[in-house]
Amino acid sequence: MIERFIAGRYLRSRKSSGFAYVVTCFSFIGIALGVATLIIVTSVMNGFRSELLDKIVGMKGHIVISSIEEGGISGYEKLSNFIKSFDSNIIKVIPQIEQQVVLVSNGNARGVLIQGLSKSSLRQKNLIFDNIKYGSLEDFSNQNVFIGNRLAESLNIKIGESIKLLIPDGLITPFGKLPKEENFYVSGIFEVGMNEYDKNIILIPLENAQEFFNLENKVSQIELFLSDVYDSQKISKKLALKLRSGLRILDWQHSDASIFHAVTVEKNVMTLILSIIVLVAIFNIISGLTMLTNSKTKDIAILRTMGLTRKSISKIFFMIGSAIGILGTATGVFLGLLVTLNIDRIKQFLERFSNSELFSEEIYFLSQIPSKIDWMEVLYIVLFSIVFCLLATIYPARKASKMDPVTALKI
């Protein structure tokens, strides 16, 4: 096919094309980098949102039922059984106590969050149970507690060591409220991969928590886990109509809506900005092809006099622009997927090379950069790039086809 042969020659020609060749190369590089960056950013933001959802909801539950008044929820076992049979979408019901206390260990004191739950409940909390680094479920009894790995590191706490938990107003006496303190022993260490939890949470057996917080036969809240997390609002409304008064029902889409909304907005803004960068690279195709058309004026005139039709001339320049767009997009997809699949290794290499921390756990909550490839989004990015690249070739291709060979040969 003569059009394909000529298009290939023009693409490979450096000397005769002059600056047009340079612009074409920059167009190719711009499209490749733009597409790659789009894929990397959307994948990281998808991974960040997915990890936040898994970690936050995995620790808090999809729906949390608590008491409006102080004193906790009484009759929680009967209530838990009712909730479990209420809807088939409810797969786990975990009654627990959650309170803020002061931890004292090795001469250090800091505020932590206590979660008191039974062994069976801890087994159901997969996020913690599957990430116990030291100790086992059998060690979770009596005065034995589990703490997060970051908390253990920051306070230099080892397995078997004693820690002191203190409630500022835990004892009620004729002279008023006094601090209450009790010693516990660290029998397990977990690491869920989210700095906020690994550094601030201590798990203690439910019976000990009830005694420590003066909540005999009561819990402070009941966590519900669903098979479909996005059904939380519907089930919350149904539960509100059936459960007794005095209970507060809050689903994750309300309690943590601001975090997930911020991640979504950031992703959309970044996608828009990077899409503009890709469009700028695509406009370079128009510039490059227009310059190529001007530099090949006599060539086009000779081809026309040799019998090539306007359609064939148009097809040559359309092929050149299409090749730049498609090859640039394909290269961008390859680079984007390569970086996305190895992003944490790249981060570690750059940190060692620059001797600085690029992804702080205290700022970003997570211990490593998450990434999750959405193949539909990748497809949309590819279609967006290729379609606009093809549209960009229309003007220079038509300009080349409309060139008058007689006038061109006189120049």
mmCIF file of C-alpha atoms in Angstrom:
data_model
loop_
_atom_site.group_PDB
_atom_site.id
_atom_site.type_symbol
_atom_site.label_atom_id
_atom_site.label_comp_id
_atom_site.label_asym_id
_atom_site.label_seq_id
_atom_site.Cartn_x
_atom_site.Cartn_y
_atom_site.Cartn_z
ATOM 1 C CA MET A 1 0.000 0.000 0.000
ATOM 2 C CA ILE A 2 1.693 3.179 -1.275
ATOM 3 C CA GLU A 3 0.120 5.469 1.351
ATOM 4 C CA ARG A 4 1.435 3.358 4.218
ATOM 5 C CA PHE A 5 4.927 3.204 2.670
ATOM 6 C CA ILE A 6 5.124 6.978 2.230
ATOM 7 C CA ALA A 7 3.736 7.636 5.733
ATOM 8 C CA GLY A 8 6.423 5.339 7.156
ATOM 9 C CA ARG A 9 9.163 7.168 5.229
ATOM 10 C CA TYR A 10 7.959 10.552 6.504
ATOM 11 C CA LEU A 11 7.831 9.273 10.086
ATOM 12 C CA ARG A 12 11.417 7.993 9.885
ATOM 13 C CA SER A 13 12.742 11.009 7.984
ATOM 14 C CA ARG A 14 14.810 13.323 10.217
ATOM 15 C CA LYS A 15 16.896 15.600 8.023
ATOM 16 C CA SER A 16 14.287 16.563 5.459
ATOM 17 C CA SER A 17 11.516 17.132 8.023
ATOM 18 C CA GLY A 18 13.602 19.490 10.140
ATOM 19 C CA PHE A 19 11.932 20.964 13.197
ATOM 20 C CA ALA A 20 8.684 19.116 12.384
ATOM 21 C CA TYR A 21 10.412 15.875 13.342
ATOM 22 C CA VAL A 22 11.379 17.345 16.728
ATOM 23 C CA VAL A 23 7.787 18.491 17.370
ATOM 24 C CA THR A 24 6.544 15.031 16.377
ATOM 25 C CA CYS A 25 8.924 13.407 18.873
ATOM 26 C CA PHE A 26 7.762 15.736 21.636
ATOM 27 C CA SER A 27 4.144 14.921 20.732
ATOM 28 C CA PHE A 28 4.874 11.209 21.083
ATOM 29 C CA ILE A 29 6.688 11.691 24.415
ATOM 30 C CA GLY A 30 3.975 14.031 25.734
ATOM 31 C CA ILE A 31 1.165 11.586 24.932
ATOM 32 C CA ALA A 32 3.081 8.645 26.399
ATOM 33 C CA LEU A 33 3.913 10.465 29.636
ATOM 34 C CA GLY A 34 0.425 11.954 29.926
ATOM 35 C CA VAL A 35 -1.316 8.588 29.501
ATOM 36 C CA ALA A 36 1.150 6.889 31.860
ATOM 37 C CA THR A 37 0.663 9.563 34.522
ATOM 38 C CA LEU A 38 -3.113 9.353 34.185
ATOM 39 C CA ILE A 39 -3.040 5.594 34.735
ATOM 40 C CA ILE A 40 -0.631 5.879 37.685
ATOM 41 C CA VAL A 41 -2.584 8.643 39.432
ATOM 42 C CA THR A 42 -6.022 7.057 38.975
ATOM 43 C CA SER A 43 -4.688 3.670 40.119
ATOM 44 C CA VAL A 44 -3.049 5.154 43.221
ATOM 45 C CA MET A 45 -6.180 7.135 44.104
ATOM 46 C CA ASN A 46 -8.325 4.019 43.584
ATOM 47 C CA GLY A 47 -5.947 2.037 45.789
ATOM 48 C CA PHE A 48 -5.890 4.783 48.400
ATOM 49 C CA ARG A 49 -9.688 4.876 48.552
ATOM 50 C CA SER A 50 -9.941 1.070 48.623
ATOM 51 C CA GLU A 51 -7.329 0.758 51.389
ATOM 52 C CA LEU A 52 -8.978 3.491 53.453
ATOM 53 C CA LEU A 53 -12.330 1.766 53.053
ATOM 54 C CA ASP A 54 -10.901 -1.628 54.037
ATOM 55 C CA LYS A 55 -8.967 -0.273 57.005
ATOM 56 C CA ILE A 56 -11.411 2.286 58.398
ATOM 57 C CA VAL A 57 -14.536 0.226 57.849
ATOM 58 C CA GLY A 58 -12.680 -2.959 58.813
ATOM 59 C CA MET A 59 -11.920 -1.473 62.219
ATOM 60 C CA LYS A 60 -15.152 0.446 62.822
ATOM 61 C CA GLY A 61 -17.742 -1.737 61.112
ATOM 62 C CA HIS A 62 -20.103 -0.792 58.293
ATOM 63 C CA ILE A 63 -22.799 0.196 60.796
ATOM 64 C CA VAL A 64 -22.260 1.135 64.442
ATOM 65 C CA ILE A 65 -25.078 1.032 67.003
ATOM 66 C CA SER A 66 -24.456 2.924 70.245
ATOM 67 C CA SER A 67 -26.455 4.212 73.191
ATOM 68 C CA ILE A 68 -27.621 7.822 73.169
ATOM 69 C CA GLU A 69 -27.430 7.996 76.970
ATOM 70 C CA GLU A 70 -24.420 7.207 79.122
ATOM 71 C CA GLY A 71 -24.169 3.755 80.645
ATOM 72 C CA GLY A 72 -23.899 1.574 77.569
ATOM 73 C CA ILE A 73 -26.239 -0.921 75.900
ATOM 74 C CA SER A 74 -27.905 -3.474 78.176
ATOM 75 C CA GLY A 75 -29.217 -6.813 76.899
ATOM 76 C CA TYR A 76 -26.705 -6.672 74.074
ATOM 77 C CA GLU A 77 -26.612 -10.448 73.528
ATOM 78 C CA LYS A 78 -30.332 -10.647 72.782
ATOM 79 C CA LEU A 79 -30.105 -7.505 70.677
ATOM 80 C CA SER A 80 -27.142 -8.933 68.726
ATOM 81 C CA ASN A 81 -29.027 -12.144 67.948
ATOM 82 C CA PHE A 82 -32.007 -10.127 66.700
ATOM 83 C CA ILE A 83 -29.841 -7.953 64.458
ATOM 84 C CA LYS A 84 -28.010 -10.980 63.041
ATOM 85 C CA SER A 85 -31.295 -12.514 61.879
ATOM 86 C CA PHE A 86 -32.751 -9.176 60.751
ATOM 87 C CA ASP A 87 -31.242 -9.083 57.273
ATOM 88 C CA SER A 88 -29.273 -11.626 55.237
ATOM 89 C CA ASN A 89 -26.824 -8.872 54.222
ATOM 90 C CA ILE A 90 -25.658 -8.607 57.862
ATOM 91 C CA ILE A 91 -22.863 -11.175 58.141
ATOM 92 C CA LYS A 92 -21.165 -10.171 61.415
ATOM 93 C CA VAL A 93 -22.440 -8.604 64.637
ATOM 94 C CA ILE A 94 -19.738 -7.638 67.137
ATOM 95 C CA PRO A 95 -20.638 -6.174 70.551
ATOM 96 C CA GLN A 96 -17.725 -4.309 72.109
ATOM 97 C CA ILE A 97 -16.614 -1.571 74.480
ATOM 98 C CA GLU A 98 -14.717 1.400 73.106
ATOM 99 C CA GLN A 99 -13.249 4.017 75.444
ATOM 100 C CA GLN A 100 -10.349 6.468 75.635
ATOM 101 C CA VAL A 101 -7.772 5.830 78.379
ATOM 102 C CA VAL A 102 -4.238 6.839 79.319
ATOM 103 C CA LEU A 103 -1.455 4.286 78.779
ATOM 104 C CA VAL A 104 1.570 4.415 81.096
ATOM 105 C CA SER A 105 4.624 2.331 80.175
ATOM 106 C CA ASN A 106 8.396 2.690 80.574
ATOM 107 C CA GLY A 107 8.012 6.163 82.029
ATOM 108 C CA ASN A 108 5.875 7.358 79.098
ATOM 109 C CA ALA A 109 2.189 8.304 79.091
ATOM 110 C CA ARG A 110 -0.115 8.767 76.119
ATOM 111 C CA GLY A 111 -3.785 8.584 75.212
ATOM 112 C CA VAL A 112 -4.986 5.408 73.498
ATOM 113 C CA LEU A 113 -8.261 3.846 72.416
ATOM 114 C CA ILE A 114 -9.383 0.681 74.185
ATOM 115 C CA GLN A 115 -11.504 -1.873 72.338
ATOM 116 C CA GLY A 116 -12.919 -4.588 74.566
ATOM 117 C CA LEU A 117 -14.270 -7.631 72.735
ATOM 118 C CA SER A 118 -14.579 -11.375 73.138
ATOM 119 C CA LYS A 119 -12.360 -14.010 71.513
ATOM 120 C CA SER A 120 -15.079 -14.957 69.043
ATOM 121 C CA SER A 121 -15.526 -11.290 68.098
ATOM 122 C CA LEU A 122 -11.780 -10.826 67.621
ATOM 123 C CA ARG A 123 -11.735 -13.871 65.340
ATOM 124 C CA GLN A 124 -14.436 -12.191 63.224
ATOM 125 C CA LYS A 125 -12.430 -8.971 62.902
ATOM 126 C CA ASN A 126 -10.366 -10.202 59.972
ATOM 127 C CA LEU A 127 -8.397 -6.992 59.640
ATOM 128 C CA ILE A 128 -6.843 -7.579 63.064
ATOM 129 C CA PHE A 129 -7.040 -11.378 63.382
ATOM 130 C CA ASP A 130 -5.273 -11.953 60.043
ATOM 131 C CA ASN A 131 -2.520 -9.486 60.958
ATOM 132 C CA ILE A 132 -1.449 -10.679 64.406
ATOM 133 C CA LYS A 133 2.368 -10.592 64.217
ATOM 134 C CA TYR A 134 3.136 -11.983 67.678
ATOM 135 C CA GLY A 135 0.980 -14.080 69.995
ATOM 136 C CA SER A 136 -2.164 -16.073 69.262
ATOM 137 C CA LEU A 137 -5.870 -15.918 69.994
ATOM 138 C CA GLU A 138 -5.407 -18.308 72.920
ATOM 139 C CA ASP A 139 -3.297 -15.649 74.664
ATOM 140 C CA PHE A 140 -6.203 -13.187 74.564
ATOM 141 C CA SER A 141 -7.696 -13.748 78.031
ATOM 142 C CA ASN A 142 -7.690 -12.515 81.626
ATOM 143 C CA GLN A 143 -5.386 -9.504 81.966
ATOM 144 C CA ASN A 144 -3.646 -10.117 78.636
ATOM 145 C CA VAL A 145 -4.006 -7.507 75.886
ATOM 146 C CA PHE A 146 -3.043 -7.017 72.225
ATOM 147 C CA ILE A 147 -1.476 -3.755 71.056
ATOM 148 C CA GLY A 148 -0.572 -2.241 67.684
ATOM 149 C CA ASN A 149 2.933 -2.661 66.303
ATOM 150 C CA ARG A 150 3.579 1.094 65.996
ATOM 151 C CA LEU A 151 2.495 1.632 69.591
ATOM 152 C CA ALA A 152 4.839 -1.111 70.773
ATOM 153 C CA GLU A 153 7.738 0.385 68.795
ATOM 154 C CA SER A 154 7.144 3.964 69.923
ATOM 155 C CA LEU A 155 7.030 3.005 73.622
ATOM 156 C CA ASN A 156 9.500 0.109 73.374
ATOM 157 C CA ILE A 157 6.971 -2.422 74.694
ATOM 158 C CA LYS A 158 7.814 -6.125 74.371
ATOM 159 C CA ILE A 159 5.680 -9.274 74.615
ATOM 160 C CA GLY A 160 5.050 -10.202 78.245
ATOM 161 C CA GLU A 161 5.673 -6.703 79.587
ATOM 162 C CA SER A 162 3.255 -5.012 81.978
ATOM 163 C CA ILE A 163 1.449 -1.803 81.018
ATOM 164 C CA LYS A 164 -0.775 0.421 83.133
ATOM 165 C CA LEU A 165 -4.130 1.730 81.881
ATOM 166 C CA LEU A 166 -5.666 4.708 83.615
ATOM 167 C CA ILE A 167 -9.155 6.264 83.529
ATOM 168 C CA PRO A 168 -9.144 9.854 84.819
ATOM 169 C CA ASP A 169 -12.604 9.570 86.423
ATOM 170 C CA GLY A 170 -13.081 5.824 86.784
ATOM 171 C CA LEU A 171 -13.770 5.635 90.530
ATOM 172 C CA ILE A 172 -16.782 7.268 92.150
ATOM 173 C CA THR A 173 -16.207 8.043 95.841
ATOM 174 C CA PRO A 174 -17.905 10.236 98.465
ATOM 175 C CA PHE A 175 -15.183 12.781 97.663
ATOM 176 C CA GLY A 176 -15.966 12.761 93.946
ATOM 177 C CA LYS A 177 -14.488 10.976 90.945
ATOM 178 C CA LEU A 178 -10.957 9.654 91.204
ATOM 179 C CA PRO A 179 -8.610 8.099 88.648
ATOM 180 C CA LYS A 180 -8.781 4.334 88.231
ATOM 181 C CA GLU A 181 -5.787 2.336 87.103
ATOM 182 C CA GLU A 182 -5.109 -1.320 86.379
ATOM 183 C CA ASN A 183 -2.177 -3.370 85.157
ATOM 184 C CA PHE A 184 -2.376 -5.520 82.018
ATOM 185 C CA TYR A 185 0.146 -7.726 80.210
ATOM 186 C CA VAL A 186 0.986 -7.532 76.509
ATOM 187 C CA SER A 187 0.430 -10.981 75.007
ATOM 188 C CA GLY A 188 0.066 -10.079 71.326
ATOM 189 C CA ILE A 189 1.034 -7.472 68.739
ATOM 190 C CA PHE A 190 -0.901 -6.761 65.528
ATOM 191 C CA GLU A 191 -0.193 -4.631 62.456
ATOM 192 C CA VAL A 192 -3.102 -3.696 60.176
ATOM 193 C CA GLY A 193 -0.987 -1.396 57.982
ATOM 194 C CA MET A 194 -2.689 1.864 58.962
ATOM 195 C CA ASN A 195 -0.608 4.080 61.201
ATOM 196 C CA GLU A 196 -3.623 5.632 62.941
ATOM 197 C CA TYR A 197 -4.728 2.243 64.277
ATOM 198 C CA ASP A 198 -1.360 0.542 64.782
ATOM 199 C CA LYS A 199 -0.269 3.438 66.977
ATOM 200 C CA ASN A 200 -3.389 4.099 69.051
ATOM 201 C CA ILE A 201 -5.431 0.939 69.694
ATOM 202 C CA ILE A 202 -5.268 -1.635 72.488
ATOM 203 C CA LEU A 203 -7.502 -4.722 72.506
ATOM 204 C CA ILE A 204 -8.569 -6.246 75.828
ATOM 205 C CA PRO A 205 -10.973 -9.128 76.618
ATOM 206 C CA LEU A 206 -14.604 -8.031 76.922
ATOM 207 C CA GLU A 207 -15.042 -9.279 80.505
ATOM 208 C CA ASN A 208 -12.012 -7.298 81.675
ATOM 209 C CA ALA A 209 -13.208 -4.209 79.808
ATOM 210 C CA GLN A 210 -16.659 -4.443 81.426
ATOM 211 C CA GLU A 211 -15.073 -4.645 84.861
ATOM 212 C CA PHE A 212 -12.515 -1.924 84.167
ATOM 213 C CA PHE A 213 -15.075 0.573 82.816
ATOM 214 C CA ASN A 214 -17.832 -0.366 85.308
ATOM 215 C CA LEU A 215 -20.096 -1.636 82.530
ATOM 216 C CA GLU A 216 -21.409 -4.882 84.035
ATOM 217 C CA ASN A 217 -23.257 -6.923 81.379
ATOM 218 C CA LYS A 218 -23.180 -3.930 79.019
ATOM 219 C CA VAL A 219 -21.278 -2.785 75.948
ATOM 220 C CA SER A 220 -20.772 0.702 74.558
ATOM 221 C CA GLN A 221 -21.540 -0.224 70.949
ATOM 222 C CA ILE A 222 -22.410 -2.985 68.487
ATOM 223 C CA GLU A 223 -20.621 -3.157 65.143
ATOM 224 C CA LEU A 224 -22.278 -4.609 62.040
ATOM 225 C CA PHE A 225 -20.446 -5.915 58.985
ATOM 226 C CA LEU A 226 -22.324 -6.330 55.704
ATOM 227 C CA SER A 227 -21.767 -8.438 52.615
ATOM 228 C CA ASP A 228 -22.372 -5.312 50.502
ATOM 229 C CA VAL A 229 -20.886 -2.206 52.132
ATOM 230 C CA TYR A 230 -22.963 0.122 49.945
ATOM 231 C CA ASP A 231 -26.209 -1.208 51.442
ATOM 232 C CA SER A 232 -25.353 0.378 54.799
ATOM 233 C CA GLN A 233 -27.711 3.350 54.480
ATOM 234 C CA LYS A 234 -30.683 1.208 53.485
ATOM 235 C CA ILE A 235 -30.151 -1.273 56.328
ATOM 236 C CA SER A 236 -29.570 1.555 58.825
ATOM 237 C CA LYS A 237 -32.950 3.048 57.997
ATOM 238 C CA LYS A 238 -34.671 -0.340 58.315
ATOM 239 C CA LEU A 239 -32.981 -1.006 61.654
ATOM 240 C CA ALA A 240 -33.987 2.405 62.991
ATOM 241 C CA LEU A 241 -37.646 1.453 62.547
ATOM 242 C CA LYS A 242 -37.270 -1.888 64.352
ATOM 243 C CA LEU A 243 -34.851 -1.278 67.226
ATOM 244 C CA ARG A 244 -35.818 0.172 70.582
ATOM 245 C CA SER A 245 -35.506 3.882 71.263
ATOM 246 C CA GLY A 246 -32.385 5.271 72.884
ATOM 247 C CA LEU A 247 -30.042 3.785 70.276
ATOM 248 C CA ARG A 248 -27.990 5.725 67.748
ATOM 249 C CA ILE A 249 -27.401 4.072 64.354
ATOM 250 C CA LEU A 250 -24.563 5.416 62.220
ATOM 251 C CA ASP A 251 -23.272 3.933 58.968
ATOM 252 C CA TRP A 252 -19.804 4.433 57.502
ATOM 253 C CA GLN A 253 -21.050 6.610 54.639
ATOM 254 C CA HIS A 254 -22.087 9.228 57.197
ATOM 255 C CA SER A 255 -19.351 8.911 59.803
ATOM 256 C CA ASP A 256 -16.442 8.957 57.336
ATOM 257 C CA ALA A 257 -18.093 10.675 54.380
ATOM 258 C CA SER A 258 -15.717 13.661 54.438
ATOM 259 C CA ILE A 259 -12.607 11.462 54.042
ATOM 260 C CA PHE A 260 -13.924 9.494 51.068
ATOM 261 C CA HIS A 261 -15.408 12.633 49.492
ATOM 262 C CA ALA A 262 -12.016 14.367 49.738
ATOM 263 C CA VAL A 263 -10.276 11.401 48.069
ATOM 264 C CA THR A 264 -12.865 11.341 45.252
ATOM 265 C CA VAL A 265 -12.605 15.107 44.654
ATOM 266 C CA GLU A 266 -8.797 14.936 44.619
ATOM 267 C CA LYS A 267 -8.884 12.086 42.116
ATOM 268 C CA ASN A 268 -11.289 13.980 39.821
ATOM 269 C CA VAL A 269 -9.211 17.173 39.947
ATOM 270 C CA MET A 270 -5.960 15.314 39.242
ATOM 271 C CA THR A 271 -7.591 13.455 36.338
ATOM 272 C CA LEU A 272 -8.827 16.742 34.864
ATOM 273 C CA ILE A 273 -5.394 18.405 35.149
ATOM 274 C CA LEU A 274 -3.568 15.438 33.623
ATOM 275 C CA SER A 275 -6.156 15.175 30.835
ATOM 276 C CA ILE A 276 -5.326 18.767 29.888
ATOM 277 C CA ILE A 277 -1.632 17.797 29.710
ATOM 278 C CA VAL A 278 -2.535 14.963 27.300
ATOM 279 C CA LEU A 279 -4.612 17.410 25.220
ATOM 280 C CA VAL A 280 -1.644 19.800 24.986
ATOM 281 C CA ALA A 281 0.482 16.926 23.683
ATOM 282 C CA ILE A 282 -2.250 16.068 21.186
ATOM 283 C CA PHE A 283 -2.338 19.653 19.922
ATOM 284 C CA ASN A 284 1.373 19.270 19.249
ATOM 285 C CA ILE A 285 0.384 16.631 16.694
ATOM 286 C CA ILE A 286 -1.508 19.337 14.794
ATOM 287 C CA SER A 287 1.532 21.617 14.937
ATOM 288 C CA GLY A 288 3.925 18.861 13.901
ATOM 289 C CA LEU A 289 1.789 17.649 10.989
ATOM 290 C CA THR A 290 1.151 21.204 9.803
ATOM 291 C CA MET A 291 4.888 21.887 9.792
ATOM 292 C CA LEU A 292 5.500 18.568 8.057
ATOM 293 C CA THR A 293 2.923 19.503 5.416
ATOM 294 C CA ASN A 294 4.682 22.824 4.786
ATOM 295 C CA SER A 295 8.093 21.139 4.560
ATOM 296 C CA LYS A 296 6.787 18.503 2.136
ATOM 297 C CA THR A 297 4.975 20.897 -0.199
ATOM 298 C CA LYS A 298 6.971 19.919 -3.295
ATOM 299 C CA ASP A 299 6.816 16.222 -2.397
ATOM 300 C CA ILE A 300 3.037 16.415 -2.189
ATOM 301 C CA ALA A 301 2.867 18.256 -5.532
ATOM 302 C CA ILE A 302 5.045 15.593 -7.213
ATOM 303 C CA LEU A 303 2.931 12.798 -5.754
ATOM 304 C CA ARG A 304 -0.205 14.492 -7.064
ATOM 305 C CA THR A 305 1.251 14.831 -10.554
ATOM 306 C CA MET A 306 2.215 11.146 -10.421
ATOM 307 C CA GLY A 307 -1.433 10.239 -9.960
ATOM 308 C CA LEU A 308 -2.072 10.130 -6.203
ATOM 309 C CA THR A 309 -5.533 11.405 -5.374
ATOM 310 C CA ARG A 310 -6.404 13.954 -2.699
ATOM 311 C CA LYS A 311 -7.852 11.106 -0.657
ATOM 312 C CA SER A 312 -4.511 9.267 -0.763
ATOM 313 C CA ILE A 313 -2.592 12.402 0.309
ATOM 314 C CA SER A 314 -5.048 12.911 3.165
ATOM 315 C CA LYS A 315 -4.681 9.261 4.140
ATOM 316 C CA ILE A 316 -0.858 9.579 4.336
ATOM 317 C CA PHE A 317 -0.967 12.392 6.889
ATOM 318 C CA PHE A 318 -3.854 10.767 8.732
ATOM 319 C CA MET A 319 -1.705 7.620 9.085
ATOM 320 C CA ILE A 320 1.238 9.654 10.399
ATOM 321 C CA GLY A 321 -0.864 11.359 13.092
ATOM 322 C CA SER A 322 -2.642 8.108 13.971
ATOM 323 C CA ALA A 323 0.664 6.258 14.327
ATOM 324 C CA ILE A 324 2.005 8.931 16.694
ATOM 325 C CA GLY A 325 -1.195 8.840 18.777
ATOM 326 C CA ILE A 326 -1.566 5.060 18.920
ATOM 327 C CA LEU A 327 2.126 4.335 19.568
ATOM 328 C CA GLY A 328 2.293 7.118 22.167
ATOM 329 C CA THR A 329 -0.828 5.789 23.899
ATOM 330 C CA ALA A 330 0.436 2.192 23.839
ATOM 331 C CA THR A 331 3.789 3.278 25.277
ATOM 332 C CA GLY A 332 1.989 5.287 27.959
ATOM 333 C CA VAL A 333 -0.185 2.322 28.920
ATOM 334 C CA PHE A 334 2.873 0.078 29.184
ATOM 335 C CA LEU A 335 4.788 2.597 31.329
ATOM 336 C CA GLY A 336 1.740 3.364 33.462
ATOM 337 C CA LEU A 337 1.002 -0.283 34.252
ATOM 338 C CA LEU A 338 4.695 -1.034 34.831
ATOM 339 C CA VAL A 339 5.041 1.778 37.385
ATOM 340 C CA THR A 340 1.672 1.051 39.017
ATOM 341 C CA LEU A 341 2.489 -2.617 39.586
ATOM 342 C CA ASN A 342 5.889 -1.752 41.092
ATOM 343 C CA ILE A 343 5.098 1.582 42.721
ATOM 344 C CA ASP A 344 6.094 0.593 46.252
ATOM 345 C CA ARG A 345 9.464 -0.768 45.065
ATOM 346 C CA ILE A 346 10.057 2.445 43.145
ATOM 347 C CA LYS A 347 9.163 4.447 46.265
ATOM 348 C CA GLN A 348 11.634 2.479 48.373
ATOM 349 C CA PHE A 349 14.372 2.925 45.751
ATOM 350 C CA LEU A 350 13.787 6.699 45.547
ATOM 351 C CA GLU A 351 13.793 6.969 49.354
ATOM 352 C CA ARG A 352 17.144 5.161 49.542
ATOM 353 C CA PHE A 353 18.529 7.220 46.666
ATOM 354 C CA SER A 354 17.385 10.610 48.054
ATOM 355 C CA ASN A 355 17.804 9.621 51.712
ATOM 356 C CA SER A 356 14.398 11.115 52.531
ATOM 357 C CA GLU A 357 10.884 9.887 53.340
ATOM 358 C CA LEU A 358 8.550 10.311 50.365
ATOM 359 C CA PHE A 359 5.437 8.692 51.831
ATOM 360 C CA SER A 360 5.016 9.535 55.515
ATOM 361 C CA GLU A 361 2.732 7.137 57.398
ATOM 362 C CA GLU A 362 1.732 9.907 59.820
ATOM 363 C CA ILE A 363 0.431 12.040 56.940
ATOM 364 C CA TYR A 364 -1.050 9.422 54.602
ATOM 365 C CA PHE A 365 -2.234 6.947 57.309
ATOM 366 C CA LEU A 366 -1.040 3.893 55.322
ATOM 367 C CA SER A 367 2.297 2.091 55.669
ATOM 368 C CA GLN A 368 2.812 1.709 51.893
ATOM 369 C CA ILE A 369 1.605 3.342 48.689
ATOM 370 C CA PRO A 370 -1.551 1.509 47.590
ATOM 371 C CA SER A 371 -2.524 0.977 43.968
ATOM 372 C CA LYS A 372 -5.529 -0.635 42.340
ATOM 373 C CA ILE A 373 -5.864 -0.841 38.557
ATOM 374 C CA ASP A 374 -9.390 -0.225 37.285
ATOM 375 C CA TRP A 375 -9.345 -1.729 33.786
ATOM 376 C CA MET A 376 -12.438 0.213 32.726
ATOM 377 C CA GLU A 377 -10.683 3.475 33.627
ATOM 378 C CA VAL A 378 -7.602 2.352 31.691
ATOM 379 C CA LEU A 379 -9.859 1.643 28.703
ATOM 380 C CA TYR A 380 -11.453 5.110 28.991
ATOM 381 C CA ILE A 381 -8.003 6.734 29.111
ATOM 382 C CA VAL A 382 -6.880 4.791 26.017
ATOM 383 C CA LEU A 383 -10.061 5.693 24.101
ATOM 384 C CA PHE A 384 -9.785 9.344 25.174
ATOM 385 C CA SER A 385 -6.194 9.571 23.958
ATOM 386 C CA ILE A 386 -6.677 7.735 20.656
ATOM 387 C CA VAL A 387 -9.938 9.484 19.703
ATOM 388 C CA PHE A 388 -8.473 12.955 20.280
ATOM 389 C CA CYS A 389 -5.277 12.005 18.454
ATOM 390 C CA LEU A 390 -7.322 10.910 15.435
ATOM 391 C CA LEU A 391 -9.350 14.127 15.568
ATOM 392 C CA ALA A 392 -6.114 16.121 15.705
ATOM 393 C CA THR A 393 -4.978 14.676 12.366
ATOM 394 C CA ILE A 394 -8.055 15.808 10.428
ATOM 395 C CA TYR A 395 -7.044 19.463 9.885
ATOM 396 C CA PRO A 396 -3.438 18.910 8.665
ATOM 397 C CA ALA A 397 -4.532 15.925 6.548
ATOM 398 C CA ARG A 398 -7.213 18.005 4.805
ATOM 399 C CA LYS A 399 -4.792 20.897 4.369
ATOM 400 C CA ALA A 400 -2.296 18.601 2.656
ATOM 401 C CA SER A 401 -4.949 17.095 0.375
ATOM 402 C CA LYS A 402 -6.233 20.520 -0.751
ATOM 403 C CA MET A 403 -2.785 21.732 -1.789
ATOM 404 C CA ASP A 404 -2.621 22.807 -5.482
ATOM 405 C CA PRO A 405 0.267 20.905 -7.133
ATOM 406 C CA VAL A 406 0.852 23.581 -9.804
ATOM 407 C CA THR A 407 1.179 26.358 -7.237
ATOM 408 C CA ALA A 408 3.346 24.180 -4.996
ATOM 409 C CA LEU A 409 5.819 23.382 -7.828
ATOM 410 C CA LYS A 410 6.210 27.112 -8.680
ATOM 411 C CA ILE A 411 7.401 27.893 -5.108
#
